[in-house]
Amino acid sequence: MTTHEIELKALMLASLDGDAASHRALLEQLSRRLRAYYKGKLARIGRGAAEAEDLVQEAVLAIHFKRHTYDPAEPLTPWVHAIARYKLVDFLRRTRTSLADVPIDEADHIMAHDDNVGAESTYDVRRLMERLPKSMRCSIEAVKLDGQSIAEAADRCGISESAVKVNIHRGLKALAALIAREAGT
């Protein structure tokens, strides 16, 4: 068992015993991890951070309301991962995302096979981002797709924090214009 698993499981057990502070700490730690998980999964299919945040809230609520179903004899993280995965599948079905929108190597892990789910067109964000200047692309990838902080992105891209912020603002505006142009054709 990893240190992380031991810590989370201890918080969950204390939470089940009625320790409100442990419950809050558990949900805060899980929220951070779920946020990274959902941002990564949704970025691969062209979805945004706002949708990831909605999924985090749904998963945290499910964990809160279903905590009585957790078996203390079992590890916690697989139980949490199952809830997170089901919330993701529900979201993808609800938003009518099809298997065609999911990278082939992720399809079996993200979605149940359902050939009746309608397809909706999505833009190839990576292709569009290739049209942006390198530092702008680096800034967006670091912060918006990889979930890094502004400071981490500045180090990664070799520019100032202010430049990262400006690049993200201008880059997202440019991407929106590119998408609008392609949608109009």
PDB file of C-alpha atoms in Angstrom:
ATOM      1  CA  MET A   1       0.000   0.000   0.000  1.00  0.00           C
ATOM      2  CA  THR A   2       1.317   3.453  -0.869  1.00  0.00           C
ATOM      3  CA  THR A   3       1.656   6.264   1.638  1.00  0.00           C
ATOM      4  CA  HIS A   4      -1.042   8.134  -0.256  1.00  0.00           C
ATOM      5  CA  GLU A   5      -3.441   5.177  -0.002  1.00  0.00           C
ATOM      6  CA  ILE A   6      -2.722   4.753   3.715  1.00  0.00           C
ATOM      7  CA  GLU A   7      -3.348   8.458   4.376  1.00  0.00           C
ATOM      8  CA  LEU A   8      -6.575   8.584   2.366  1.00  0.00           C
ATOM      9  CA  LYS A   9      -7.868   5.371   3.918  1.00  0.00           C
ATOM     10  CA  ALA A  10      -7.138   6.692   7.435  1.00  0.00           C
ATOM     11  CA  LEU A  11      -9.087   9.863   6.614  1.00  0.00           C
ATOM     12  CA  MET A  12     -11.972   7.801   5.250  1.00  0.00           C
ATOM     13  CA  LEU A  13     -12.097   5.550   8.306  1.00  0.00           C
ATOM     14  CA  ALA A  14     -12.034   8.570  10.626  1.00  0.00           C
ATOM     15  CA  SER A  15     -14.738  10.140   8.479  1.00  0.00           C
ATOM     16  CA  LEU A  16     -16.886   7.024   8.785  1.00  0.00           C
ATOM     17  CA  ASP A  17     -16.438   7.267  12.560  1.00  0.00           C
ATOM     18  CA  GLY A  18     -17.923  10.776  12.461  1.00  0.00           C
ATOM     19  CA  ASP A  19     -14.783  12.946  12.389  1.00  0.00           C
ATOM     20  CA  ALA A  20     -15.931  15.993  10.397  1.00  0.00           C
ATOM     21  CA  ALA A  21     -12.421  17.451  10.046  1.00  0.00           C
ATOM     22  CA  SER A  22     -11.146  14.190   8.552  1.00  0.00           C
ATOM     23  CA  HIS A  23     -14.113  14.088   6.204  1.00  0.00           C
ATOM     24  CA  ARG A  24     -13.376  17.619   4.969  1.00  0.00           C
ATOM     25  CA  ALA A  25      -9.676  16.796   4.560  1.00  0.00           C
ATOM     26  CA  LEU A  26     -10.540  13.619   2.644  1.00  0.00           C
ATOM     27  CA  LEU A  27     -12.867  15.435   0.252  1.00  0.00           C
ATOM     28  CA  GLU A  28     -10.322  18.232  -0.297  1.00  0.00           C
ATOM     29  CA  GLN A  29      -7.551  15.771  -1.140  1.00  0.00           C
ATOM     30  CA  LEU A  30      -9.812  13.731  -3.388  1.00  0.00           C
ATOM     31  CA  SER A  31     -11.038  16.909  -5.118  1.00  0.00           C
ATOM     32  CA  ARG A  32      -7.470  17.830  -6.110  1.00  0.00           C
ATOM     33  CA  ARG A  33      -6.793  14.363  -7.473  1.00  0.00           C
ATOM     34  CA  LEU A  34     -10.133  14.120  -9.254  1.00  0.00           C
ATOM     35  CA  ARG A  35      -9.602  17.549 -10.819  1.00  0.00           C
ATOM     36  CA  ALA A  36      -6.322  16.401 -12.373  1.00  0.00           C
ATOM     37  CA  TYR A  37      -7.906  13.125 -13.502  1.00  0.00           C
ATOM     38  CA  TYR A  38     -10.901  14.773 -15.168  1.00  0.00           C
ATOM     39  CA  LYS A  39      -8.895  17.591 -16.755  1.00  0.00           C
ATOM     40  CA  GLY A  40      -6.596  15.037 -18.338  1.00  0.00           C
ATOM     41  CA  LYS A  41      -9.400  12.805 -19.608  1.00  0.00           C
ATOM     42  CA  LEU A  42     -11.526  15.680 -20.921  1.00  0.00           C
ATOM     43  CA  ALA A  43      -8.622  17.548 -22.543  1.00  0.00           C
ATOM     44  CA  ARG A  44      -8.008  14.483 -24.720  1.00  0.00           C
ATOM     45  CA  ILE A  45     -11.486  14.842 -26.200  1.00  0.00           C
ATOM     46  CA  GLY A  46     -11.512  18.620 -26.528  1.00  0.00           C
ATOM     47  CA  ARG A  47     -13.517  19.388 -23.396  1.00  0.00           C
ATOM     48  CA  GLY A  48     -12.760  22.184 -20.952  1.00  0.00           C
ATOM     49  CA  ALA A  49     -11.829  22.803 -17.346  1.00  0.00           C
ATOM     50  CA  ALA A  50     -15.357  23.959 -16.460  1.00  0.00           C
ATOM     51  CA  GLU A  51     -16.721  20.541 -17.383  1.00  0.00           C
ATOM     52  CA  ALA A  52     -13.941  18.903 -15.381  1.00  0.00           C
ATOM     53  CA  GLU A  53     -14.899  21.025 -12.376  1.00  0.00           C
ATOM     54  CA  ASP A  54     -18.540  19.949 -12.725  1.00  0.00           C
ATOM     55  CA  LEU A  55     -17.430  16.329 -12.727  1.00  0.00           C
ATOM     56  CA  VAL A  56     -15.278  16.889  -9.638  1.00  0.00           C
ATOM     57  CA  GLN A  57     -18.320  18.241  -7.801  1.00  0.00           C
ATOM     58  CA  GLU A  58     -20.490  15.322  -8.933  1.00  0.00           C
ATOM     59  CA  ALA A  59     -17.884  12.761  -7.886  1.00  0.00           C
ATOM     60  CA  VAL A  60     -17.250  14.395  -4.513  1.00  0.00           C
ATOM     61  CA  LEU A  61     -20.988  14.457  -3.813  1.00  0.00           C
ATOM     62  CA  ALA A  62     -21.283  10.793  -4.802  1.00  0.00           C
ATOM     63  CA  ILE A  63     -18.363   9.904  -2.528  1.00  0.00           C
ATOM     64  CA  HIS A  64     -19.990  11.848   0.297  1.00  0.00           C
ATOM     65  CA  PHE A  65     -23.420  10.270  -0.123  1.00  0.00           C
ATOM     66  CA  LYS A  66     -22.148   6.741  -0.848  1.00  0.00           C
ATOM     67  CA  ARG A  67     -19.408   6.595   1.791  1.00  0.00           C
ATOM     68  CA  HIS A  68     -21.449   4.063   3.749  1.00  0.00           C
ATOM     69  CA  THR A  69     -20.948   1.580   0.870  1.00  0.00           C
ATOM     70  CA  TYR A  70     -17.160   1.635   1.254  1.00  0.00           C
ATOM     71  CA  ASP A  71     -15.760  -1.640   2.644  1.00  0.00           C
ATOM     72  CA  PRO A  72     -12.995  -0.746   5.140  1.00  0.00           C
ATOM     73  CA  ALA A  73     -11.323  -4.106   4.458  1.00  0.00           C
ATOM     74  CA  GLU A  74     -10.588  -2.963   0.897  1.00  0.00           C
ATOM     75  CA  PRO A  75      -8.263  -0.223  -0.467  1.00  0.00           C
ATOM     76  CA  LEU A  76      -9.938   3.164  -0.874  1.00  0.00           C
ATOM     77  CA  THR A  77      -8.512   4.406  -4.180  1.00  0.00           C
ATOM     78  CA  PRO A  78     -10.096   1.692  -6.389  1.00  0.00           C
ATOM     79  CA  TRP A  79     -13.476   2.503  -4.822  1.00  0.00           C
ATOM     80  CA  VAL A  80     -12.964   6.235  -5.507  1.00  0.00           C
ATOM     81  CA  HIS A  81     -11.710   5.501  -9.038  1.00  0.00           C
ATOM     82  CA  ALA A  82     -14.822   3.442  -9.799  1.00  0.00           C
ATOM     83  CA  ILE A  83     -17.065   6.327  -8.738  1.00  0.00           C
ATOM     84  CA  ALA A  84     -14.972   8.794 -10.764  1.00  0.00           C
ATOM     85  CA  ARG A  85     -15.081   6.570 -13.837  1.00  0.00           C
ATOM     86  CA  TYR A  86     -18.859   6.089 -13.627  1.00  0.00           C
ATOM     87  CA  LYS A  87     -19.352   9.848 -13.303  1.00  0.00           C
ATOM     88  CA  LEU A  88     -17.175  10.345 -16.390  1.00  0.00           C
ATOM     89  CA  VAL A  89     -19.122   7.744 -18.387  1.00  0.00           C
ATOM     90  CA  ASP A  90     -22.423   9.349 -17.324  1.00  0.00           C
ATOM     91  CA  PHE A  91     -21.121  12.763 -18.388  1.00  0.00           C
ATOM     92  CA  LEU A  92     -19.967  11.480 -21.775  1.00  0.00           C
ATOM     93  CA  ARG A  93     -23.322   9.829 -22.399  1.00  0.00           C
ATOM     94  CA  ARG A  94     -25.206  12.906 -21.212  1.00  0.00           C
ATOM     95  CA  THR A  95     -23.229  15.179 -23.531  1.00  0.00           C
ATOM     96  CA  ARG A  96     -23.608  12.717 -26.390  1.00  0.00           C
ATOM     97  CA  THR A  97     -19.896  12.089 -26.824  1.00  0.00           C
ATOM     98  CA  SER A  98     -19.278   8.991 -28.876  1.00  0.00           C
ATOM     99  CA  LEU A  99     -16.447   6.492 -28.968  1.00  0.00           C
ATOM    100  CA  ALA A 100     -15.256   8.252 -32.121  1.00  0.00           C
ATOM    101  CA  ASP A 101     -14.428  11.314 -29.991  1.00  0.00           C
ATOM    102  CA  VAL A 102     -12.196   9.373 -27.607  1.00  0.00           C
ATOM    103  CA  PRO A 103      -8.594   8.443 -28.479  1.00  0.00           C
ATOM    104  CA  ILE A 104      -8.510   4.751 -29.421  1.00  0.00           C
ATOM    105  CA  ASP A 105      -6.141   3.778 -26.616  1.00  0.00           C
ATOM    106  CA  GLU A 106      -8.508   5.357 -24.052  1.00  0.00           C
ATOM    107  CA  ALA A 107     -11.839   4.121 -25.411  1.00  0.00           C
ATOM    108  CA  ASP A 108     -12.101   0.883 -23.440  1.00  0.00           C
ATOM    109  CA  HIS A 109     -11.101   2.583 -20.207  1.00  0.00           C
ATOM    110  CA  ILE A 110     -13.301   5.660 -20.490  1.00  0.00           C
ATOM    111  CA  MET A 111     -16.577   4.507 -21.955  1.00  0.00           C
ATOM    112  CA  ALA A 112     -18.789   1.489 -22.012  1.00  0.00           C
ATOM    113  CA  HIS A 113     -19.505   0.245 -25.515  1.00  0.00           C
ATOM    114  CA  ASP A 114     -22.702   1.917 -26.610  1.00  0.00           C
ATOM    115  CA  ASP A 115     -23.123   2.192 -30.368  1.00  0.00           C
ATOM    116  CA  ASN A 116     -26.405   4.073 -29.981  1.00  0.00           C
ATOM    117  CA  VAL A 117     -24.848   7.186 -28.492  1.00  0.00           C
ATOM    118  CA  GLY A 118     -25.029  10.007 -31.047  1.00  0.00           C
ATOM    119  CA  ALA A 119     -21.840  11.594 -32.279  1.00  0.00           C
ATOM    120  CA  GLU A 120     -21.213  15.284 -31.995  1.00  0.00           C
ATOM    121  CA  SER A 121     -18.440  16.955 -33.914  1.00  0.00           C
ATOM    122  CA  THR A 122     -15.449  18.178 -31.960  1.00  0.00           C
ATOM    123  CA  TYR A 123     -12.488  20.175 -33.082  1.00  0.00           C
ATOM    124  CA  ASP A 124      -9.013  18.784 -33.122  1.00  0.00           C
ATOM    125  CA  VAL A 125      -7.582  21.192 -30.583  1.00  0.00           C
ATOM    126  CA  ARG A 126      -4.056  19.884 -30.991  1.00  0.00           C
ATOM    127  CA  ARG A 127      -4.172  20.555 -34.729  1.00  0.00           C
ATOM    128  CA  LEU A 128      -5.463  24.069 -34.172  1.00  0.00           C
ATOM    129  CA  MET A 129      -2.875  24.736 -31.479  1.00  0.00           C
ATOM    130  CA  GLU A 130      -0.100  23.907 -33.932  1.00  0.00           C
ATOM    131  CA  ARG A 131      -1.100  27.122 -35.702  1.00  0.00           C
ATOM    132  CA  LEU A 132      -0.276  29.215 -32.613  1.00  0.00           C
ATOM    133  CA  PRO A 133       3.195  30.628 -31.848  1.00  0.00           C
ATOM    134  CA  LYS A 134       5.366  28.242 -29.816  1.00  0.00           C
ATOM    135  CA  SER A 135       5.361  30.200 -26.511  1.00  0.00           C
ATOM    136  CA  MET A 136       1.590  30.704 -26.715  1.00  0.00           C
ATOM    137  CA  ARG A 137       1.053  27.001 -27.388  1.00  0.00           C
ATOM    138  CA  CYS A 138       3.412  26.054 -24.540  1.00  0.00           C
ATOM    139  CA  SER A 139       1.558  28.325 -22.099  1.00  0.00           C
ATOM    140  CA  ILE A 140      -1.866  26.913 -22.975  1.00  0.00           C
ATOM    141  CA  GLU A 141      -0.684  23.302 -22.914  1.00  0.00           C
ATOM    142  CA  ALA A 142       1.041  23.726 -19.562  1.00  0.00           C
ATOM    143  CA  VAL A 143      -1.796  25.493 -17.723  1.00  0.00           C
ATOM    144  CA  LYS A 144      -5.008  24.492 -19.474  1.00  0.00           C
ATOM    145  CA  LEU A 145      -4.202  20.974 -20.626  1.00  0.00           C
ATOM    146  CA  ASP A 146      -1.601  19.731 -18.134  1.00  0.00           C
ATOM    147  CA  GLY A 147      -2.974  21.589 -15.096  1.00  0.00           C
ATOM    148  CA  GLN A 148       0.256  23.320 -14.134  1.00  0.00           C
ATOM    149  CA  SER A 149       0.359  26.586 -12.211  1.00  0.00           C
ATOM    150  CA  ILE A 150       1.314  29.854 -13.898  1.00  0.00           C
ATOM    151  CA  ALA A 151       4.734  29.702 -12.181  1.00  0.00           C
ATOM    152  CA  GLU A 152       5.328  26.121 -13.353  1.00  0.00           C
ATOM    153  CA  ALA A 153       4.284  27.058 -16.882  1.00  0.00           C
ATOM    154  CA  ALA A 154       6.656  30.033 -16.856  1.00  0.00           C
ATOM    155  CA  ASP A 155       9.550  27.733 -15.931  1.00  0.00           C
ATOM    156  CA  ARG A 156       8.515  25.136 -18.510  1.00  0.00           C
ATOM    157  CA  CYS A 157       8.129  27.656 -21.329  1.00  0.00           C
ATOM    158  CA  GLY A 158      11.092  29.833 -20.363  1.00  0.00           C
ATOM    159  CA  ILE A 159       9.066  33.051 -20.105  1.00  0.00           C
ATOM    160  CA  SER A 160       7.741  35.302 -17.314  1.00  0.00           C
ATOM    161  CA  GLU A 161       4.533  34.593 -15.424  1.00  0.00           C
ATOM    162  CA  SER A 162       2.978  37.713 -16.955  1.00  0.00           C
ATOM    163  CA  ALA A 163       3.846  36.446 -20.428  1.00  0.00           C
ATOM    164  CA  VAL A 164       2.179  33.109 -19.627  1.00  0.00           C
ATOM    165  CA  LYS A 165      -1.038  34.899 -18.615  1.00  0.00           C
ATOM    166  CA  VAL A 166      -1.005  37.081 -21.729  1.00  0.00           C
ATOM    167  CA  ASN A 167      -0.231  34.078 -23.952  1.00  0.00           C
ATOM    168  CA  ILE A 168      -3.129  32.108 -22.498  1.00  0.00           C
ATOM    169  CA  HIS A 169      -5.558  34.989 -22.908  1.00  0.00           C
ATOM    170  CA  ARG A 170      -4.493  35.773 -26.476  1.00  0.00           C
ATOM    171  CA  GLY A 171      -4.063  32.116 -27.407  1.00  0.00           C
ATOM    172  CA  LEU A 172      -7.548  31.114 -26.286  1.00  0.00           C
ATOM    173  CA  LYS A 173      -8.961  34.091 -28.163  1.00  0.00           C
ATOM    174  CA  ALA A 174      -7.040  33.024 -31.281  1.00  0.00           C
ATOM    175  CA  LEU A 175      -8.245  29.417 -30.896  1.00  0.00           C
ATOM    176  CA  ALA A 176     -11.840  30.605 -30.604  1.00  0.00           C
ATOM    177  CA  ALA A 177     -11.409  32.603 -33.821  1.00  0.00           C
ATOM    178  CA  LEU A 178      -9.907  29.574 -35.590  1.00  0.00           C
ATOM    179  CA  ILE A 179     -12.774  27.376 -34.448  1.00  0.00           C
ATOM    180  CA  ALA A 180     -15.345  29.973 -35.544  1.00  0.00           C
ATOM    181  CA  ARG A 181     -13.642  30.225 -38.937  1.00  0.00           C
ATOM    182  CA  GLU A 182     -13.669  26.443 -39.394  1.00  0.00           C
ATOM    183  CA  ALA A 183     -17.268  26.175 -38.239  1.00  0.00           C
ATOM    184  CA  GLY A 184     -18.287  28.762 -40.809  1.00  0.00           C
ATOM    185  CA  THR A 185     -16.769  26.826 -43.703  1.00  0.00           C
TER     186      THR A 185
END
